[in-house]
XYZ file of C-alpha atoms in Angstrom:
560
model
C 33.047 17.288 -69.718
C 29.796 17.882 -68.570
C 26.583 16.965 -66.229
C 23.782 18.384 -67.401
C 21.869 19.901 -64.643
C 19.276 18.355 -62.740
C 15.948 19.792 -61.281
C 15.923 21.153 -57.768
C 13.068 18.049 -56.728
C 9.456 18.490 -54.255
C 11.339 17.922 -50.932
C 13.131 21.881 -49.649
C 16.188 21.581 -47.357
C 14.269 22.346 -44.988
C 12.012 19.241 -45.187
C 14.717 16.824 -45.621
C 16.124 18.039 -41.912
C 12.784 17.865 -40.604
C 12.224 14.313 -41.805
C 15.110 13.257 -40.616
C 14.346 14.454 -37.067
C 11.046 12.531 -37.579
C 12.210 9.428 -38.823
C 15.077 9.312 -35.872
C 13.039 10.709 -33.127
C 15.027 8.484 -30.196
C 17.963 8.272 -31.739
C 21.553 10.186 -30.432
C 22.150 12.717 -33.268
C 24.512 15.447 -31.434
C 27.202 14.823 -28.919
C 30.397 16.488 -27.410
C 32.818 13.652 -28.054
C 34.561 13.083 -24.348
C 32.282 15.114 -22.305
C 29.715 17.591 -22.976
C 26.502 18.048 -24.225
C 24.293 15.305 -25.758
C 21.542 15.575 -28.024
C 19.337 12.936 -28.877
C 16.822 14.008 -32.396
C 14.136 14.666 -30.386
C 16.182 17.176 -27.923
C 17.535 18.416 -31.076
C 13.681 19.257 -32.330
C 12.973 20.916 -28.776
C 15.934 23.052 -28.317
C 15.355 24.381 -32.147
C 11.921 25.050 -31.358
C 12.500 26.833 -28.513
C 15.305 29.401 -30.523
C 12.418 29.804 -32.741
C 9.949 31.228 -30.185
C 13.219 33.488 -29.060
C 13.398 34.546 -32.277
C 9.831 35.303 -33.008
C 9.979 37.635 -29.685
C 12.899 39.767 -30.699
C 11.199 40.564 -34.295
C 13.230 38.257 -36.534
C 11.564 37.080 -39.875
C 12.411 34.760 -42.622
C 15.559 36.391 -44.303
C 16.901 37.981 -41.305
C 20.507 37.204 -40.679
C 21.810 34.729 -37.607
C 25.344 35.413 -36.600
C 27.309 32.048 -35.285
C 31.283 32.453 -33.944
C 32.334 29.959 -31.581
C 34.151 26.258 -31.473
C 32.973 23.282 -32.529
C 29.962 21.763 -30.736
C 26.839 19.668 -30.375
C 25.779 23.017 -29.579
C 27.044 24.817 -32.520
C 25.057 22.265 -34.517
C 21.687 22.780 -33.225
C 21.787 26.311 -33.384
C 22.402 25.920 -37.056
C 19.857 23.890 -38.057
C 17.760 26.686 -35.825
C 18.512 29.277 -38.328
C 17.933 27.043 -41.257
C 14.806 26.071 -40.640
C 13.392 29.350 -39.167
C 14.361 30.741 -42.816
C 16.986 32.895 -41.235
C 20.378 33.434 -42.974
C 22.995 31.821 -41.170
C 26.047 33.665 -40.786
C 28.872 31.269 -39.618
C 32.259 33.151 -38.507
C 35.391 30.924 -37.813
C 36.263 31.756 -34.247
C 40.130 32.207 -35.231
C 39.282 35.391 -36.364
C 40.447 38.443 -34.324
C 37.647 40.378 -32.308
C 37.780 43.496 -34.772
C 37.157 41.063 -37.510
C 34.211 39.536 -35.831
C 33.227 43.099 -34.750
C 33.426 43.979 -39.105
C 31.902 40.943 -40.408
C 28.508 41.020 -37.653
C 27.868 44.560 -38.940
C 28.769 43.816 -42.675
C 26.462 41.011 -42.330
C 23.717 42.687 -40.806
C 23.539 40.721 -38.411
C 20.590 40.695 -35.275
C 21.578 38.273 -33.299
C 25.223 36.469 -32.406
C 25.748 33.156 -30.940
C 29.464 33.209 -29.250
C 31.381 31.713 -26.580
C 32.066 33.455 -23.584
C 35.819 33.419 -23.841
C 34.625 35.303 -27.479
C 32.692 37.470 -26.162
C 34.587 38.451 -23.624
C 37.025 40.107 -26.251
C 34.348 41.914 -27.989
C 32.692 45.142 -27.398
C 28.815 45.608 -27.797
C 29.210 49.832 -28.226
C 31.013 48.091 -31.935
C 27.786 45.937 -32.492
C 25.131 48.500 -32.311
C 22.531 46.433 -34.551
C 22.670 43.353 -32.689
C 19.069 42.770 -30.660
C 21.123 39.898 -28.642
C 24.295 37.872 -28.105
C 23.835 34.518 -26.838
C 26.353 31.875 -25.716
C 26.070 28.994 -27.700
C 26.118 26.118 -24.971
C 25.462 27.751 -21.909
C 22.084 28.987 -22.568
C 23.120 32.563 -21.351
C 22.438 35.926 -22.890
C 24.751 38.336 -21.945
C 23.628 40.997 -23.856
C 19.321 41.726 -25.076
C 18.308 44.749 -26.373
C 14.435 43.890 -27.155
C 12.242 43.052 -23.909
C 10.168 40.790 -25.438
C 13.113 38.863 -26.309
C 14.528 39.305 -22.861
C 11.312 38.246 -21.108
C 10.770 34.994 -23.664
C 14.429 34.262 -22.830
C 13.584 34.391 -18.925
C 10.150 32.628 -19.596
C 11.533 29.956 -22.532
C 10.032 27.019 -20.916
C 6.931 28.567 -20.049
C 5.882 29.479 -23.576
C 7.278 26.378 -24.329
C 4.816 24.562 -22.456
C 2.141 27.158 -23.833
C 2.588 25.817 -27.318
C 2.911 22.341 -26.422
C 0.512 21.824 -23.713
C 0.772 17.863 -24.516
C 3.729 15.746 -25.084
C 6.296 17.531 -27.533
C 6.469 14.416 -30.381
C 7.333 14.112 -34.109
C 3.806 15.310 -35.462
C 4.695 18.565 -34.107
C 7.893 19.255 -36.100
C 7.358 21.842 -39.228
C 9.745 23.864 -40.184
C 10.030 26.411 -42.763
C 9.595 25.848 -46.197
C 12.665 27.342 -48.298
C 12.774 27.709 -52.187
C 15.571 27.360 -54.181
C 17.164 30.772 -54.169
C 16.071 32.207 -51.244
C 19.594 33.172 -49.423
C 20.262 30.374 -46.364
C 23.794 31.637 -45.588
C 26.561 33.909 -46.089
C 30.087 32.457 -45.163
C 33.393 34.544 -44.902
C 35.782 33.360 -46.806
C 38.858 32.365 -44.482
C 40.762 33.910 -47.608
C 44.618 31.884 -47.803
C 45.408 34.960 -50.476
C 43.357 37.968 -49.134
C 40.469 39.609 -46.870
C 38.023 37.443 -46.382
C 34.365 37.737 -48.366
C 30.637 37.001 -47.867
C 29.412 33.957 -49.957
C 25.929 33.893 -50.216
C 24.509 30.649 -50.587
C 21.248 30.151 -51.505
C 18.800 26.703 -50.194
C 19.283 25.246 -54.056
C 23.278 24.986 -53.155
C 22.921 23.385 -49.859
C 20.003 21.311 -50.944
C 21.680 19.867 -54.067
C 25.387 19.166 -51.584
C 23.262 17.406 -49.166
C 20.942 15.645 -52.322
C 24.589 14.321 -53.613
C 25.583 13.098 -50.476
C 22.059 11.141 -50.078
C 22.408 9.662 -53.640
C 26.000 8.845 -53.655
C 27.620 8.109 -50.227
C 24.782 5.259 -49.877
C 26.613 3.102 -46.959
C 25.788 5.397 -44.111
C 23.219 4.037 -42.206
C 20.765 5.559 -38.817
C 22.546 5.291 -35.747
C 25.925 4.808 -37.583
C 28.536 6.874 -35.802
C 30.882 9.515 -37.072
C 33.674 12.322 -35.618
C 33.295 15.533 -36.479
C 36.698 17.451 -36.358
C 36.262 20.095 -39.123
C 35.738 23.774 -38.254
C 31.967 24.333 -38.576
C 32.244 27.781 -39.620
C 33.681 26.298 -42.804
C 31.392 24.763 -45.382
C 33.442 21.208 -45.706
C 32.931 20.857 -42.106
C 29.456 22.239 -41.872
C 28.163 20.472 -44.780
C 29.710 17.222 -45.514
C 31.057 16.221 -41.575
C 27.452 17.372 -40.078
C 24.534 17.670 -41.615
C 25.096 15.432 -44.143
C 25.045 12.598 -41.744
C 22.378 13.899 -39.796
C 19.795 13.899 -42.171
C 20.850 10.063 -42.506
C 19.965 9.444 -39.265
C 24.117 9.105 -37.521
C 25.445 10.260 -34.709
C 28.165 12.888 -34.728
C 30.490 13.031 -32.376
C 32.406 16.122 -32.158
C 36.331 17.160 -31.093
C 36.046 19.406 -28.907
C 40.013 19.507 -28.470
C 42.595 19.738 -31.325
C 42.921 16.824 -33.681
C 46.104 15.645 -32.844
C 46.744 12.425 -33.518
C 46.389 11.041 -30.467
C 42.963 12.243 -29.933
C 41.682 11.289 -33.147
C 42.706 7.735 -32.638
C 40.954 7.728 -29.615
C 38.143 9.270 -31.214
C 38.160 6.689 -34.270
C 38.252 3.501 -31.660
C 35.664 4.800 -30.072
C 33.140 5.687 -32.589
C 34.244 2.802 -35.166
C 33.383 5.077 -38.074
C 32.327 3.952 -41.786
C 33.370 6.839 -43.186
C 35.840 9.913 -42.317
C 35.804 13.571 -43.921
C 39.274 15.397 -43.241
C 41.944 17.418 -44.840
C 45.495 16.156 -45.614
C 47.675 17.153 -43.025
C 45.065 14.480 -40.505
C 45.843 11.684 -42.506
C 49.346 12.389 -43.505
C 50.838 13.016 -39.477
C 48.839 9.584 -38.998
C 50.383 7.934 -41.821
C 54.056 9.113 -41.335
C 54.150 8.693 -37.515
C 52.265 5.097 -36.989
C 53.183 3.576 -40.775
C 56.254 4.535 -42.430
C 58.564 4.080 -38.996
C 57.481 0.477 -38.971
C 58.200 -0.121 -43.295
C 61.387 1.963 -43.143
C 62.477 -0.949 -40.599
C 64.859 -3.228 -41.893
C 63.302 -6.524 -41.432
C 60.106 -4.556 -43.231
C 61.947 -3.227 -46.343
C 63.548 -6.666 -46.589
C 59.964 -8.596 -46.787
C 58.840 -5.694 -49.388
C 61.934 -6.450 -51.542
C 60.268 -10.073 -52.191
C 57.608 -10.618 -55.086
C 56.563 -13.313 -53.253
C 55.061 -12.033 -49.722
C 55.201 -8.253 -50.947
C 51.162 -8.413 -51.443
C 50.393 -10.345 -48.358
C 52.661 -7.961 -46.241
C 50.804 -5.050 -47.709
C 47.556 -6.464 -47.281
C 48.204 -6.940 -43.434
C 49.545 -3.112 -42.941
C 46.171 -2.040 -44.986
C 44.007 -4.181 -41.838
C 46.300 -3.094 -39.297
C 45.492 0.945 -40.826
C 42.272 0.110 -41.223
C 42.204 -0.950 -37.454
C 43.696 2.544 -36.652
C 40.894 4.077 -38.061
C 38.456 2.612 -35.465
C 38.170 -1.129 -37.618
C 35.074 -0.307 -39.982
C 35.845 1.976 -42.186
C 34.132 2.133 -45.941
C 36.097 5.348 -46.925
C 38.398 8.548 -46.670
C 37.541 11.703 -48.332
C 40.012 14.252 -48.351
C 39.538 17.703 -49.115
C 41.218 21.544 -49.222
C 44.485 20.833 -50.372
C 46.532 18.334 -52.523
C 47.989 15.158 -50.394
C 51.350 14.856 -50.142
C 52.484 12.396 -53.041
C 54.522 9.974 -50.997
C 51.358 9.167 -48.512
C 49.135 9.267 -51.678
C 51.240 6.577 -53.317
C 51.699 4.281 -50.389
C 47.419 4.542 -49.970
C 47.047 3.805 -53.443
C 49.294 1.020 -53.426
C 47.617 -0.877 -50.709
C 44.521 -0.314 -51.936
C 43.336 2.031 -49.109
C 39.561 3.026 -49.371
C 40.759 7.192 -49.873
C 39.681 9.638 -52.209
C 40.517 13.059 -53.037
C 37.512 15.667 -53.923
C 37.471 19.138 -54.805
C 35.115 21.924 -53.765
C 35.438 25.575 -52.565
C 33.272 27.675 -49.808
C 30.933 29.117 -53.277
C 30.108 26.024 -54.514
C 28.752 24.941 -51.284
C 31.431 23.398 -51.297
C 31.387 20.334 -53.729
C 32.319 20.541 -56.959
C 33.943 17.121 -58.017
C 33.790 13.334 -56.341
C 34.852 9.869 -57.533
C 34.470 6.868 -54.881
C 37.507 5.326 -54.102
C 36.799 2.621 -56.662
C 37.302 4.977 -59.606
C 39.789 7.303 -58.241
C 43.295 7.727 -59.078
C 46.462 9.383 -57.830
C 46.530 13.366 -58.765
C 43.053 13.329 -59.817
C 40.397 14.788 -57.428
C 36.764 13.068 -59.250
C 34.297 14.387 -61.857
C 31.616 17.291 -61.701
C 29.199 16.079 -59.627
C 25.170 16.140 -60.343
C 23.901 19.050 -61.225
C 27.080 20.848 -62.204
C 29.115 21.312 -65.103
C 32.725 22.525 -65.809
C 34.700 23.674 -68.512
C 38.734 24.617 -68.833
C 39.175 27.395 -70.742
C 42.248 25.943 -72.550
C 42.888 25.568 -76.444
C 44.094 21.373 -75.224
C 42.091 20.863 -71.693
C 43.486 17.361 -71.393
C 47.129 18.527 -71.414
C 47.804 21.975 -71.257
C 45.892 23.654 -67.735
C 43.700 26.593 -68.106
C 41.287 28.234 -65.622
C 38.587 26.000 -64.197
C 34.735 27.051 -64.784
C 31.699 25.944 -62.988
C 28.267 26.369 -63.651
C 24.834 24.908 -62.030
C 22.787 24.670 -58.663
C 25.865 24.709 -56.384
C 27.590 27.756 -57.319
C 26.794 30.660 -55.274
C 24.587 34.009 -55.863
C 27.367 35.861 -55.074
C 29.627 37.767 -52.722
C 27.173 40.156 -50.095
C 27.487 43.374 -50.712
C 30.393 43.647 -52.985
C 29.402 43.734 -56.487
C 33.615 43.954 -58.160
C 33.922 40.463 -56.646
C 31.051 39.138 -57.892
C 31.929 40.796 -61.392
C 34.891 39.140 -61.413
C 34.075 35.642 -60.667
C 31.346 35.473 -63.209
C 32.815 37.544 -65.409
C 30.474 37.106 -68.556
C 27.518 37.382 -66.547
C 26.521 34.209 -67.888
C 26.782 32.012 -64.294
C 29.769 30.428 -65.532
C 32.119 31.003 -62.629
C 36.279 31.312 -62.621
C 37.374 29.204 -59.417
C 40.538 30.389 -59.481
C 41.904 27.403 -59.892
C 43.857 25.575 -62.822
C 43.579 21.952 -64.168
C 43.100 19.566 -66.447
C 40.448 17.142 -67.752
C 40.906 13.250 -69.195
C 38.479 12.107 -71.794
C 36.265 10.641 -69.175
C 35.988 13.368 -66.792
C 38.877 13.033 -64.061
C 39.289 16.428 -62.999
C 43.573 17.131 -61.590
C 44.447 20.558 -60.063
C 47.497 22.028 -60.835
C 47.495 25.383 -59.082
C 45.850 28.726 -58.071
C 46.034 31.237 -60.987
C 46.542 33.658 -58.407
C 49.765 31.498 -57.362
C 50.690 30.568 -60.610
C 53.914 31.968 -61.405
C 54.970 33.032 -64.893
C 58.450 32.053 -65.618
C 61.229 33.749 -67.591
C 60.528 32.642 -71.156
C 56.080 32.785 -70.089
C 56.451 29.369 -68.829
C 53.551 28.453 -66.505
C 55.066 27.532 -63.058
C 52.756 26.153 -60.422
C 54.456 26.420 -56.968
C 51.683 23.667 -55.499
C 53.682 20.978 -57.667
C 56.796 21.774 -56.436
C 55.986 22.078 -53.161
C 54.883 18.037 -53.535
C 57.883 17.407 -54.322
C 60.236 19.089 -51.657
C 57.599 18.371 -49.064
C 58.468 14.308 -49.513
C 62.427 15.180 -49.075
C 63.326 14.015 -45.400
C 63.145 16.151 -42.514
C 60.851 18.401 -44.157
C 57.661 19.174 -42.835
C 56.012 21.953 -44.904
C 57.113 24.263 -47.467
C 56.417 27.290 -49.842
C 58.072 27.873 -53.129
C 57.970 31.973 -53.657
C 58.995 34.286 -56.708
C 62.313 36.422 -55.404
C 62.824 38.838 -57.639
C 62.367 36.632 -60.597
C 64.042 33.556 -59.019
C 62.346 30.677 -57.483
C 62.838 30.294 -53.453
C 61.943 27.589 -51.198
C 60.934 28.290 -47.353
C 61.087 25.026 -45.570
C 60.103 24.349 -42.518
C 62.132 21.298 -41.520
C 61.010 18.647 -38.974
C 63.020 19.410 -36.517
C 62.021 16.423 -33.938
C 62.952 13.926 -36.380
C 66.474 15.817 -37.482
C 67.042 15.561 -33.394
C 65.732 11.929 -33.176
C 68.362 11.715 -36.115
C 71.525 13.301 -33.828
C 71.949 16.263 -36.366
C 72.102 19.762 -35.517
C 71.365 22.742 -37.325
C 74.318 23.048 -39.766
C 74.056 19.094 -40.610
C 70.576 19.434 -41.034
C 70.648 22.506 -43.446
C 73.126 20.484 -45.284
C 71.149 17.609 -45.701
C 67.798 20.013 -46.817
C 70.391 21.758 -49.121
C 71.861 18.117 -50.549
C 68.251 17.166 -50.949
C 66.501 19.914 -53.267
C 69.367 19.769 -55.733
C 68.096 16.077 -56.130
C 64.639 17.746 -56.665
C 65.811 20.119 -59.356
C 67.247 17.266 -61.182
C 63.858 16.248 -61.507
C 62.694 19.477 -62.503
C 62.648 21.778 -65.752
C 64.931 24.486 -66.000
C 62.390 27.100 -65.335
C 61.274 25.357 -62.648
C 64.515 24.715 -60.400
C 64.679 26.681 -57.210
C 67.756 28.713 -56.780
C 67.626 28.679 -52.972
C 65.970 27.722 -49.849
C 65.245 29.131 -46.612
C 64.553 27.189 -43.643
C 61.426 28.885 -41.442
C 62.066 28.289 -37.882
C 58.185 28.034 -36.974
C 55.115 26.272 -38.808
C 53.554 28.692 -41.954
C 50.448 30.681 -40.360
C 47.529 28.682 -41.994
C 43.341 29.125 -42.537
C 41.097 27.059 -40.179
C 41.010 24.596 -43.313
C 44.664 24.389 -43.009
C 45.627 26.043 -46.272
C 48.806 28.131 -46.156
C 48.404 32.171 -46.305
C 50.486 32.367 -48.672
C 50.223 35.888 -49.503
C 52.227 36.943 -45.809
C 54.978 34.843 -47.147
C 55.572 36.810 -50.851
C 58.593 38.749 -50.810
């Protein structure tokens, strides 16, 4: 049930990035995919040391916090690793969030200094930062607002003292960068918060180190100079962690959307780059699936060839090369993260032996908490504890009856900043055991399968356990729906749907047909249900459910 924990090792964070930067000097490591800026490692190592000197001039030390808001860059990227190897706490805000939240969480953060984008910062207003020293805008080298001189004047003069401290050629022998120590705090990340206000995980250099020591040890096939497309947010750890640096201390390039992922940019993207390996959440691979595979098996000359033993596998085998094609032609593996996949596009990967697994990590564990490759993974599972953490359930049968999930080891985070009754509560026997909030189960051998929030859970009439997220599966693989949310009503069980409304009209139905159909459909599903779990009505949603950067639902504006 258990990995006993493993020592933090000689090499710091720190040193593995700086390594890394040695070892890949001329290599591209940084790009705006399509356009945009380009950094190879050694541009990387030049731009960061030149934020240091800035910082140095407007009085920041070790431990001093480094505010980042803004989209996804090459940019975004250097000015992170800036703050991590400076020893500054890096305080990443998802730039979805409204300007009086960014104004709340700077301050709350305590911040001095905020990288933004002007279209950002043009929404804010500096008399609501008062302790910021500077703003800067992350990829056009501007500062639009500097209250220190000497940070003003090293600003104007960056090159100059540039050249001061590297009178010679800038090269490899002149990268050193801070040397961290396990739990000295490297960042504090809001919580996007699907169920709630959003709070400040600190992180300490032990939880980054031992994510980015996992993916070193584990995801072996990534090689210098391989490729990669970044489309996570980067204010969110998954992103951040497993999409960026990861495979930049490895050496890769990433390439990073600077546009929505639709599907018709990523599989530009993906023939482009040719990655080994992709790092997404499930809605990515499930529009891909439904609009470029399941239109061409639902055909009937397909289903016909499917409904024979005999070239079943070999028909199967070509629409795995033809998706693996899709996906740029070399990948190794999918890892998907944040949310359960929908079951029907988990079955169909699983039967065709698609290289896909499902992990499971949250924003305080840095974020990884379980992994299998796709060797040893299996539908509705999502891995085992990875290195250096242990679980528990606390459940009288953990194999079959779900209880709250429990974490413990170098991962898990200090805390939440400045708010002690959170903290409290997610370590609440002060023993750094942690409650995730999450409910599951646990096989003999370690398989890990989520079943819910226990802040979702609903408790039916008789105490039955109801968990909305398996439900939802369900009615989410009826046709014509593309999302849905199964609420408590007063004690009954209600389905919003939100239909897909270009296929219905692709179809020829109109609204009333269509509502029919959705209404025909979930009484099928509550045949397949227990009693206590049927739904007793549905509502169809006109627009998409308001979601988190990570794509989670807020569920909590949706609650009767």
């Amino acid at each position: 049930m258990a990995n006993e924990p493993k020592p933090y090792g000689r090499h710091s964070l720190n040193r593995i990035i700086e390594d890394a930067i040695k070892d890949n000097w001329e290599r591209m490591a940084l790009s705006d995919f399509g356009g945009g800026l380009s950094y190879k490692f050694s541009e990387t190592a030049e731009y960061v040391e030149k934020l240091h000197i800035l910082y140095r001039a407007a009085g920041l030390k070790p431990g001093d916090k480094i505010a980042i808001c803004g989209k996804n860059s090459a940019s975004w990227a250097v000015v992170f690793i800036s703050c991590l190897t400076f020893g500054a706490v890096a305080v990443p805000i998802l730039h979805e969030f409204k300007p009086e939240s960014v104004h709340n969480l700077v301050n709350h953060s305590d911040a001095k200094i905020l990288f933004t984008d002007p279209s950002i910062w043009d929404k804010l207003d500096e008399k609501e930062l008062p302790a910021l020293v500077a703003t800067l805008f992350i990829s056009e080298r501007e500062m639009p607002l500097c209250r220190s001189k000497a940070a003003s004047k090293a600003f104007a003069d960056l090159n100059e003292e540039f050249g001061k401290l590297y009178p010679e050629e800038f090269g490899p022998g002149d990268v050193s960068y801070y040397r961290d120590s396990p739990e000295e705090l490297a960042l504090i990340n809001y919580t996007s918060g699907s169920t709630g206000t959003p709070k400040g995980v600190m992180l300490p250099f032990r939880s980054l180190w031992s994510n980015i020591r996992y993916s070193i040890d584990d995801l072996v096939f990534l090689k210098p100079g391989d490729g990669i497309v970044c489309m996570l947010p980067l204010g969110h750890l998954y992103g951040m962690i497993f999409e960026m640096l990861h495979p930049f201390v490895k050496g890769c390039h990433c390439r990073f959307l600077t546009k929505a992922p639709s599907p018709a940019v990523l599989l530009k993207a993906f023939a482009d780059v040719r990655p080994k390996l992709i790092i997404t959440v499930p809605l990515v691979i499930e529009k891909i699936i439904k609009a470029k595979v399941f239109p061409q098996l639902r055909k009937p000359a397909m289903r016909v060839l499917l409904a024979l033993p005999i070239v079943k596998g070999k028909v199967l085998a070509k629409v795995r090369a033809k998706l693996i094609d899709v996906f740029g032609g070399s990948l190794q593996e999918v890892i998907i993260g944040g949310a359960p996949l929908n079951a029907e596009v988990e079955q169909f990967l699983y039967k065709i032996k698609f290289p896909i697994t499902v992990g499971y990590g949250m924003t305080e564990c840095g974020p990884l908490i379980t992994y299998a490759p796709p060797e040893e993974s299996r539908p509705h599972t999502v891995g085992r504890i990875v290195d250096r953490m242990q679980a528990r359930i606390d459940s009288p049968d953990p194999e079959h009856i779900p209880g709250n999930i429990y974490v413990k080891g170098d991962n898990v985070m200090q805390g939440y900043y400045k708010n002690e009754k959170a903290t409290h509560e997610a370590f609440p026997a002060g023993d750094g055991w942690m409650n995730t909030g999450d409910m599951g189960t646990i096989t003999p051998d370690g398989m890990i399968s989520i079943k819910g929030r226990s802040k979702t859970m609903i408790l039916g009439p008789s105490g039955q356990n109801i968990y909305p997220e398996e439900i939802e599966q369900i009615i989410n693989n009826m046709p014509y729906v593309s999302e849905s949310l199964v609420v408590n009503d007063g004690g009954k069980l209600v389905a919003l749907i939100h239909p897909d409304f270009e296929a219905s009209e692709k179809a020829g139905l109109d609204r009333k047909a269509l509502e029919d159909i959705l209404d025909k459909d979930l009484k099928n599903v509550n045949r397949q249900l227990e009693s206590f779990n049927r739904i007793s009505s549905l509502k169809v949603m006109d627009s998409e459910f308001e979601k988190t950067p990570k794509r989670s639902i807020k569920r909590f504006l949706y609650q009767p």
